[in-house]
């Protein structure tokens, strides 16, 4: 039997999952790592800690699976996207902490870019994105602007940039490979998703030398092999790489145009496969490369919600009104509804469809009768409302009426949330047996890259756990959703005004 080892490097934890060649999960290991918040709106990770934590989960998973490194046919990597690491090519040392996708420190660089004539349209048409601090480009600029001699060193080819996939491959190959895949490259705001090359105009605008950037490869194929010193002398090929949301789309077998998935993790990310069509969204969605396989690129339309499961984490760690994330369902069930309370978790601004870097979190509709249960319920509701905002934008752009939404990610186990999601969307919500679609997608890509599976075989492996059908009446949905829209409006622009 052949095994595929998958690294899922998420925003809050590192995971390693091992699959056999029938697609069955054999072992899972997960470990959280440090979230660094140096000041309001800043979010950092220590890239060295990420690598060490990831490596520890690999070793744990292999020992749990009772296999040896020689049994592993291929490695797949999937990762939190956009998070930016810049390191010294010779020493391998990062210049400083990685700047995480949620970090808002480059809002002013974005404003300057937006002010350049024609730039907003240029960015949308060529990178598929909107100008926002979310993406890697302005984070790289910030690093080059703030570390001593960084611009000079970068121009001399002494510095390298990578998203986390690139950083992990660099570590696994002991500095032999500086590579990424199409899906990750398309999140940098530096990659031209039409011409399939780094975009000279964007690099010039931000003064980023091309020599810092990794080589871009198809998502399934050979990325390099692990250095002998890491896994007891065994060299394992890395044959699949994709950003976590694109990997989840793949893991959910959304292979046909118009199929969509929504992942409820730290954030919420809905992606719709648009095949070879590249949408120029007028509704605040972004276009991105879903994957590139066998010389063929497929695109996706994406709605990115920055805070979803992490709002539940805030109930646990910030407010301390629940002990574990799953308690949220227990307390939320104690009330019929949020009874007019709305939590807008704009802790890191708002993404799709609002793109407001200055919005901040707010709670509306409090009365003397409001209890912690209402707050918890309203927080869960906010995941569903944000998803509706995204789906409405998607339907406006594509005129595609979804038959069903496939869901996955940590918070998708919450049945109350999934039922409310279906109610508020008026659409069936389908949860697969395995909600780890992200890791599964990376395993599938690695399996294709290692010629273990075909896409057709993968589509047959998708298996449903539970389907949620809408129960709430339309007029009730309209009423409560109107309240949400009003609440969002009032939380926008907050840090600009106050
Ligand atoms: N039962 C639950 N109800 C609501 N949220 C949950 C539940 N279980 C986990 N979560 C949330 O899901 C997130 C973890 O999901 P995961 O897919 O592991 O995220 P990521 O890959 O972004 O690290 C956490 O933010 C957590 O608060
Ligand atoms: O770490 P996750 O799973 O919340 O995903 C983060 C996204 O990739 C950010 O774009």
mmCIF file of C-alpha atoms and ligand atoms in Angstrom, residues 8 10-13 15 30 244 263-267 308-313 325-329 380 383 409-411 413-414 417 436, ligand 1:
data_model
loop_
_atom_site.group_PDB
_atom_site.id
_atom_site.type_symbol
_atom_site.label_atom_id
_atom_site.label_comp_id
_atom_site.label_asym_id
_atom_site.label_seq_id
_atom_site.Cartn_x
_atom_site.Cartn_y
_atom_site.Cartn_z
ATOM 1 C CA UNK A 8 -1.907 21.513 6.199
ATOM 2 C CA UNK A 10 -3.337 26.757 8.762
ATOM 3 C CA UNK A 11 -3.618 30.159 10.403
ATOM 4 C CA UNK A 12 -3.927 28.750 13.908
ATOM 5 C CA UNK A 13 -2.435 25.281 13.701
ATOM 6 C CA UNK A 15 -1.664 19.615 10.815
ATOM 7 C CA UNK A 30 -2.268 18.743 14.967
ATOM 8 C CA UNK A 244 -5.740 25.984 1.450
ATOM 9 C CA UNK A 263 -14.854 26.490 4.308
ATOM 10 C CA UNK A 264 -15.524 27.551 7.896
ATOM 11 C CA UNK A 265 -12.082 27.857 9.484
ATOM 12 C CA UNK A 266 -10.405 30.927 10.959
ATOM 13 C CA UNK A 267 -12.109 32.842 8.172
ATOM 14 C CA UNK A 308 -15.451 33.337 11.094
ATOM 15 C CA UNK A 309 -14.249 30.531 13.387
ATOM 16 C CA UNK A 310 -11.899 33.021 14.975
ATOM 17 C CA UNK A 311 -14.972 34.911 16.264
ATOM 18 C CA UNK A 312 -15.848 31.699 18.111
ATOM 19 C CA UNK A 313 -12.256 31.590 19.320
ATOM 20 C CA UNK A 325 -15.474 26.065 20.458
ATOM 21 C CA UNK A 326 -18.072 23.283 20.380
ATOM 22 C CA UNK A 327 -19.778 24.733 23.507
ATOM 23 C CA UNK A 328 -21.006 27.543 21.268
ATOM 24 C CA UNK A 329 -23.682 25.214 19.884
ATOM 25 C CA UNK A 380 -22.533 32.028 15.133
ATOM 26 C CA UNK A 383 -20.734 33.398 10.020
ATOM 27 C CA UNK A 409 -13.664 23.261 7.920
ATOM 28 C CA UNK A 410 -13.632 23.199 11.732
ATOM 29 C CA UNK A 411 -16.871 25.131 12.360
ATOM 30 C CA UNK A 413 -19.422 20.445 12.525
ATOM 31 C CA UNK A 414 -21.763 22.906 14.244
ATOM 32 C CA UNK A 417 -24.869 26.902 12.414
ATOM 33 C CA UNK A 436 -10.818 18.144 6.297
HETATM 34 N N1 LIG B 1 -18.217 23.266 17.043
HETATM 35 C C1 LIG B 1 -17.762 24.441 16.605
HETATM 36 N N2 LIG B 1 -18.597 25.486 16.445
HETATM 37 C C2 LIG B 1 -18.157 26.677 15.984
HETATM 38 N N3 LIG B 1 -16.886 26.907 15.648
HETATM 39 C C3 LIG B 1 -15.999 25.918 15.780
HETATM 40 C C4 LIG B 1 -16.384 24.631 16.257
HETATM 41 N N4 LIG B 1 -15.278 23.851 16.264
HETATM 42 C C5 LIG B 1 -14.264 24.611 15.821
HETATM 43 N N5 LIG B 1 -14.684 25.858 15.527
HETATM 44 C C6 LIG B 1 -13.876 26.976 15.001
HETATM 45 O O1 LIG B 1 -13.257 26.515 13.823
HETATM 46 C C7 LIG B 1 -11.937 27.045 13.706
HETATM 47 C C8 LIG B 1 -10.983 25.922 13.435
HETATM 48 O O2 LIG B 1 -11.249 25.381 12.190
HETATM 49 P P1 LIG B 1 -10.068 24.921 11.252
HETATM 50 O O3 LIG B 1 -10.700 24.411 10.010
HETATM 51 O O4 LIG B 1 -9.196 24.034 12.032
HETATM 52 O O5 LIG B 1 -9.364 26.337 11.008
HETATM 53 P P2 LIG B 1 -7.966 26.798 10.396
HETATM 54 O O6 LIG B 1 -7.637 25.807 9.320
HETATM 55 O O7 LIG B 1 -8.263 28.158 9.882
HETATM 56 O O8 LIG B 1 -6.951 26.840 11.502
HETATM 57 C C9 LIG B 1 -11.608 27.737 15.004
HETATM 58 O O9 LIG B 1 -11.573 29.129 14.754
HETATM 59 C C10 LIG B 1 -12.738 27.366 15.936
HETATM 60 O O10 LIG B 1 -13.108 28.448 16.756
#
